[in-house]
Tab-separated table of C-alpha atoms in Angstrom:
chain	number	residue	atom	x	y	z
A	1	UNK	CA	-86.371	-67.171	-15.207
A	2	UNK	CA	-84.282	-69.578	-17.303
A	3	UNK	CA	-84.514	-66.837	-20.335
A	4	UNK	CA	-83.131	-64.045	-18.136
A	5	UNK	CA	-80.387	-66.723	-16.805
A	6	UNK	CA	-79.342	-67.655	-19.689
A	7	UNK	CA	-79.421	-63.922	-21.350
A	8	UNK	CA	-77.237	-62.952	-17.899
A	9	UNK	CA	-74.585	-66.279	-18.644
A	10	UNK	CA	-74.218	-65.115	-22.590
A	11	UNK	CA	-74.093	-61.321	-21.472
A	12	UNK	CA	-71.228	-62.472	-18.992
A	13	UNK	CA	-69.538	-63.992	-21.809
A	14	UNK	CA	-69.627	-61.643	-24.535
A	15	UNK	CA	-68.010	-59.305	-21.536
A	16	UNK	CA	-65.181	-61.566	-21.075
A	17	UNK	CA	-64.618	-62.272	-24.859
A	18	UNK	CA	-64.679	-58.099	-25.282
A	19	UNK	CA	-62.137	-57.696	-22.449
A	20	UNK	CA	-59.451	-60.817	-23.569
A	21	UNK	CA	-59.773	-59.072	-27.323
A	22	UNK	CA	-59.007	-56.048	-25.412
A	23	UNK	CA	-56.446	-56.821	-23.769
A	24	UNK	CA	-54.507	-58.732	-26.651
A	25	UNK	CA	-54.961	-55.269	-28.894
A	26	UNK	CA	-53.556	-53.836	-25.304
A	27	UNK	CA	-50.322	-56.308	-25.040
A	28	UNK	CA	-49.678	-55.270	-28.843
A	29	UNK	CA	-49.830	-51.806	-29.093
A	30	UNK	CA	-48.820	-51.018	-25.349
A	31	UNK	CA	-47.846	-48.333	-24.449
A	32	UNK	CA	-49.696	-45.978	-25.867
A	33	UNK	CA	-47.646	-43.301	-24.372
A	34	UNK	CA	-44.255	-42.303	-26.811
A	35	UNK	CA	-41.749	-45.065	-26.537
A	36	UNK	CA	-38.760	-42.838	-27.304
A	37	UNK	CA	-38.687	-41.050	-23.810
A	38	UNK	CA	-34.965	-40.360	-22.268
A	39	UNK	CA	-33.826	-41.479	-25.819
A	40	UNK	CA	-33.332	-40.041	-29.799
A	41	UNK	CA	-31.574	-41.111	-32.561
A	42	UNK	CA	-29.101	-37.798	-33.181
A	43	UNK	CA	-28.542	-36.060	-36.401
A	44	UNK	CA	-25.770	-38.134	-37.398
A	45	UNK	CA	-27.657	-41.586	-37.130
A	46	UNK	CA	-26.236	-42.242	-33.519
A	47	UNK	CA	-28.886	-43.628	-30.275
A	48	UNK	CA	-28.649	-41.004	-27.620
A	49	UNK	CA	-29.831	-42.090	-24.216
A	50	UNK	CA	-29.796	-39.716	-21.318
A	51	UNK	CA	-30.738	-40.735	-17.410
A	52	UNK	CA	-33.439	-39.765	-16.124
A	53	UNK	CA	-33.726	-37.498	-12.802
A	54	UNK	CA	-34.949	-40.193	-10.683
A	55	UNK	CA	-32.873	-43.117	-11.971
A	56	UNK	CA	-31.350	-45.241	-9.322
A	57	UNK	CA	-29.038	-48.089	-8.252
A	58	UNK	CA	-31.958	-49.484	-6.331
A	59	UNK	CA	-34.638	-49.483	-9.402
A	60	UNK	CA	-34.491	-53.079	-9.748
A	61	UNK	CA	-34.304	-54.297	-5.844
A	62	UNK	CA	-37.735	-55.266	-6.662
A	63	UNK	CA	-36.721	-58.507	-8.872
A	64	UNK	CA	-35.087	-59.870	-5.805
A	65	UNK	CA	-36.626	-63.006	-5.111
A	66	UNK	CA	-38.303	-65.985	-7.184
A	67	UNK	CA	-41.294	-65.776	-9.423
A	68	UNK	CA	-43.664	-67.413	-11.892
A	69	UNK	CA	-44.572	-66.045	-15.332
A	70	UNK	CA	-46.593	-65.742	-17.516
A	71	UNK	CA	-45.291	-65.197	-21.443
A	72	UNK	CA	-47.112	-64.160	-24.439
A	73	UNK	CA	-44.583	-64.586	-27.829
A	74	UNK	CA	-45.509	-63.131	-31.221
A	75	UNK	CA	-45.191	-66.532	-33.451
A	76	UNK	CA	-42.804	-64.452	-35.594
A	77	UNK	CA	-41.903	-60.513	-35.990
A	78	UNK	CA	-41.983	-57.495	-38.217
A	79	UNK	CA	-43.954	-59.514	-40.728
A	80	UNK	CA	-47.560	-57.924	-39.812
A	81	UNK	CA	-47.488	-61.851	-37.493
A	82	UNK	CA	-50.829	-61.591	-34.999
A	83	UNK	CA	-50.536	-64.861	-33.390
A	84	UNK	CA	-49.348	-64.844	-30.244
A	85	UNK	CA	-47.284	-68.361	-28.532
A	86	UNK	CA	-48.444	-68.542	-24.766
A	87	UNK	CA	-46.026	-70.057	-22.143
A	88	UNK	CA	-44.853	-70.348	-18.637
A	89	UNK	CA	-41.737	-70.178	-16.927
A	90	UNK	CA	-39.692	-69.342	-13.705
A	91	UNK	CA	-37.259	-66.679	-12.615
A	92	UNK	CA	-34.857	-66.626	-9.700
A	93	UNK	CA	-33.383	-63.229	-9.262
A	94	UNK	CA	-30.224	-62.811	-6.832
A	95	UNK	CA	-30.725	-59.675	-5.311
A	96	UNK	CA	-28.098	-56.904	-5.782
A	97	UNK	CA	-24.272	-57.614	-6.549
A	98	UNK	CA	-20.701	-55.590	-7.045
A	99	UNK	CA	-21.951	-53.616	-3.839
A	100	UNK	CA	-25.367	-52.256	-5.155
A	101	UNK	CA	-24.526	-51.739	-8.701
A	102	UNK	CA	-25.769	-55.141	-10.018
A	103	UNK	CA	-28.779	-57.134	-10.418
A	104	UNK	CA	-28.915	-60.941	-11.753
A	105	UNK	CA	-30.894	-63.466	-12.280
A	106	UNK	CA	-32.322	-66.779	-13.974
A	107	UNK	CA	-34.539	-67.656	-16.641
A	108	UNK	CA	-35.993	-70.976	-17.191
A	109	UNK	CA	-38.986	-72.679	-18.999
A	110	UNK	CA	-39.892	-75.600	-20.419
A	111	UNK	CA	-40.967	-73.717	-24.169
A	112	UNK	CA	-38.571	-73.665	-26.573
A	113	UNK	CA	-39.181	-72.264	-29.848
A	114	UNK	CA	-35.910	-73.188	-31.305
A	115	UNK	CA	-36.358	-76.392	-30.454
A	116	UNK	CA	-35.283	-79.140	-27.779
A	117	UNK	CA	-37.356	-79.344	-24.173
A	118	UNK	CA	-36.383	-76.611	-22.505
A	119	UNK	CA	-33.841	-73.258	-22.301
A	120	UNK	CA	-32.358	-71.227	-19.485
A	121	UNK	CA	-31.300	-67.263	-19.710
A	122	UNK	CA	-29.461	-65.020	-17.869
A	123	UNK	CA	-29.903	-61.248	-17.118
A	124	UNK	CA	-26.958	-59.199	-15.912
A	125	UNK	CA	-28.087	-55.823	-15.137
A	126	UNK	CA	-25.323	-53.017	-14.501
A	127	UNK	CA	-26.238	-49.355	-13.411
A	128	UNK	CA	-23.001	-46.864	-14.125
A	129	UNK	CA	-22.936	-44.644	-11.495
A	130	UNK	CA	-20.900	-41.988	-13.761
A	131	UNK	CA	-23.638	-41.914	-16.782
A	132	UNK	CA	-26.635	-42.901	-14.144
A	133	UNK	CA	-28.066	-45.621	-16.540
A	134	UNK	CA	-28.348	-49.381	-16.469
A	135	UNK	CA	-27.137	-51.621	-18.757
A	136	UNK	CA	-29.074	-55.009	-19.226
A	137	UNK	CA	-27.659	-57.838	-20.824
A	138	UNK	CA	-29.175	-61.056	-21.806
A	139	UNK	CA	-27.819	-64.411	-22.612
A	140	UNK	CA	-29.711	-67.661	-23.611
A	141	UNK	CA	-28.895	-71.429	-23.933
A	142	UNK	CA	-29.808	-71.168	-27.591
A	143	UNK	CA	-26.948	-69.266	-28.475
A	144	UNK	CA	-24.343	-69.039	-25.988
A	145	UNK	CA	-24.062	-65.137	-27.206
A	146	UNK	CA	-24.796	-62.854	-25.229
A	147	UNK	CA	-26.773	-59.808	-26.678
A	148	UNK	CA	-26.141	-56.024	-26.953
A	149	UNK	CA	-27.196	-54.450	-23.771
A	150	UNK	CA	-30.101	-52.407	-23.696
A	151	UNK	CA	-29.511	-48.813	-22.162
A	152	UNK	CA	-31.664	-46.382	-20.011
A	153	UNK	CA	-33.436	-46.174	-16.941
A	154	UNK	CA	-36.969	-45.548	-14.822
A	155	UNK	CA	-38.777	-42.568	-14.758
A	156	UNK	CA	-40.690	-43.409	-12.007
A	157	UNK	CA	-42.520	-46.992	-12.039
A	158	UNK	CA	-41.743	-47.106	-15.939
A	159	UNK	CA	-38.227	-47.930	-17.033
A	160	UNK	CA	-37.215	-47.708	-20.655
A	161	UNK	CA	-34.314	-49.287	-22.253
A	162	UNK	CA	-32.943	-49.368	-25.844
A	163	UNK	CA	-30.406	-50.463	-28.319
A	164	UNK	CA	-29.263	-50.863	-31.933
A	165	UNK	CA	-29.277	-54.418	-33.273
A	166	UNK	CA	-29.369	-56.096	-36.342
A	167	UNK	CA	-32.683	-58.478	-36.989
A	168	UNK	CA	-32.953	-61.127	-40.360
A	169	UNK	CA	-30.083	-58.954	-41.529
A	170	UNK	CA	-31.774	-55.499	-41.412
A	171	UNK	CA	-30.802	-52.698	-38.590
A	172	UNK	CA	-33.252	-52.110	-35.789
A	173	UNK	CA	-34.261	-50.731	-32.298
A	174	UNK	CA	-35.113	-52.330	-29.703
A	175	UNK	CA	-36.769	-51.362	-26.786
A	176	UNK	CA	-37.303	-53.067	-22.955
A	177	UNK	CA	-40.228	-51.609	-21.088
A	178	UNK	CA	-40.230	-52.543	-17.365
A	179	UNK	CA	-43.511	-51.267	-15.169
A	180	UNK	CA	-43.589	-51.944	-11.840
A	181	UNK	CA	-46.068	-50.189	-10.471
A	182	UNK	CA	-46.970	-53.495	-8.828
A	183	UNK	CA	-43.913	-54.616	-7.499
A	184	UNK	CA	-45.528	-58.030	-6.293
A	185	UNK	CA	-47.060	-58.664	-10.326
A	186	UNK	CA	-44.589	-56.258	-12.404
A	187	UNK	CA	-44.914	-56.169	-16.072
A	188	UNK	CA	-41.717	-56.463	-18.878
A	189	UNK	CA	-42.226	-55.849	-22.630
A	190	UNK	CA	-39.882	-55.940	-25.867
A	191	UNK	CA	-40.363	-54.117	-29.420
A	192	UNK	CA	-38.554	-53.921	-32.470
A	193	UNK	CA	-38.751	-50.694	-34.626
A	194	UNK	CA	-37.070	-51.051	-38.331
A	195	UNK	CA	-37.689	-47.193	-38.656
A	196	UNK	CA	-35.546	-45.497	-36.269
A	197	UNK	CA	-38.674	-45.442	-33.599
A	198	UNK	CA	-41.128	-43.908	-35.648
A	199	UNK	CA	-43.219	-47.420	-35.086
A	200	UNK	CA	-43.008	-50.461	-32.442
A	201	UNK	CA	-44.278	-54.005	-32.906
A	202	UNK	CA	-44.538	-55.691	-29.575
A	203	UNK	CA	-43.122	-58.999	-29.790
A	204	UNK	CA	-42.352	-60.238	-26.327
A	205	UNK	CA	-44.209	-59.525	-22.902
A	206	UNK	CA	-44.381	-61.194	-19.459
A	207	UNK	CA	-46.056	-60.595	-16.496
A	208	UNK	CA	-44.069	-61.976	-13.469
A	209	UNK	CA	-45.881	-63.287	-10.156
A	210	UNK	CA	-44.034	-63.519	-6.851
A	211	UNK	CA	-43.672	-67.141	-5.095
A	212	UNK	CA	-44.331	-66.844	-1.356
């Protein structure tokens, strides 16, 4: 009996060490579905976004309320880094503003990897009812600055938004992946791509969990 229990405990384990391995390829290389959806990069070198048919001024009423998250942080980026920086942190999120076409909120945790003991940031989401996409802004306590805005919208439970920055000096995309197909556990993810989309590295991902 202890043989089979103790063949059944290492079993058990070697399943659990197979699915965290899985699900660290899974946080890296997610999604496997094309990232460039509702977006191209023209002819002339220019990022063309276009709505999709279900996007909404209500695709982020889910947010409203507070939460606790879970983050996973690649050490550094777009320098083949596989060491990931795990961390926790809260989010209060206001609800809608400007009658419906906003969406705000607050960032805070106690990890701080450019030093001191602890950062805040601030989301400002926009939807344009003319173009039908959101814009999403971010600001941090680190810099004051607040970003480009990433542009696009949800097709369905997936939303998909992107931008052109400029990262160690070099031009890039970047993309925000929202999925919130569990709207009480949703999941948000950032990549960079140096080639114009042809490949992502996933740098950034949290999974939010609502406080009762």
């Amino acid at each position: 009996m202890k043989n089979i229990q103790y063949t059944g405990q290492t079993l058990a384990l070697l399943i659990l060490l197979a699915l965290k391995l899985s699900l660290v390829h899974a946080q890296t290389t997610w999604p496997e579905a094309p990232v460039m959806v509702n977006a191209k990069i023209t002819s002339s070198g220019q990022l063309e976004i276009t709505p999709s048919s279900t996007s909404s001024p209500k695709d982020f009423d889910f947010l409203a309320g507070k939460w606790a998250m879970h983050n996973k942080r690649l050490k550094t980026r777009l320098n083949n880094c596989t060491e990931w920086v795990e961390y926790e942190s809260t989010d209060e999120n206001f609800g809608t503003i400007l009658n419906g076409l906003g969406n705000m909120d607050i960032f805070r945790t106690a990890f701080n990897q450019a030093g001191g003991m602890s950062y805040e940031g601030l989301t400002l989401r926009l939807f344009n009812p003319q173009t039908r996409l959101w814009s999403l802004y971010w600001v941090d306590s680190n810099s004051g600055t607040m970003d480009p805005p990433v542009i696009g919208s949800f097709e369905g439970n997936i939303g998909k938004f992107f931008c052109k920055d400029i990262f160690n000096g070099k031009p890039i995309l970047v993309v925000f992946v929202w999925d919130k197909t569990d709207k009480d556990n949703p999941v948000w993810s950032q990549a960079f791509s140096p080639d114009n989309g042809v490949t992502w590295e996933w740098n950034l991902t949290n999974t939010s969990h609502r406080i009762k």
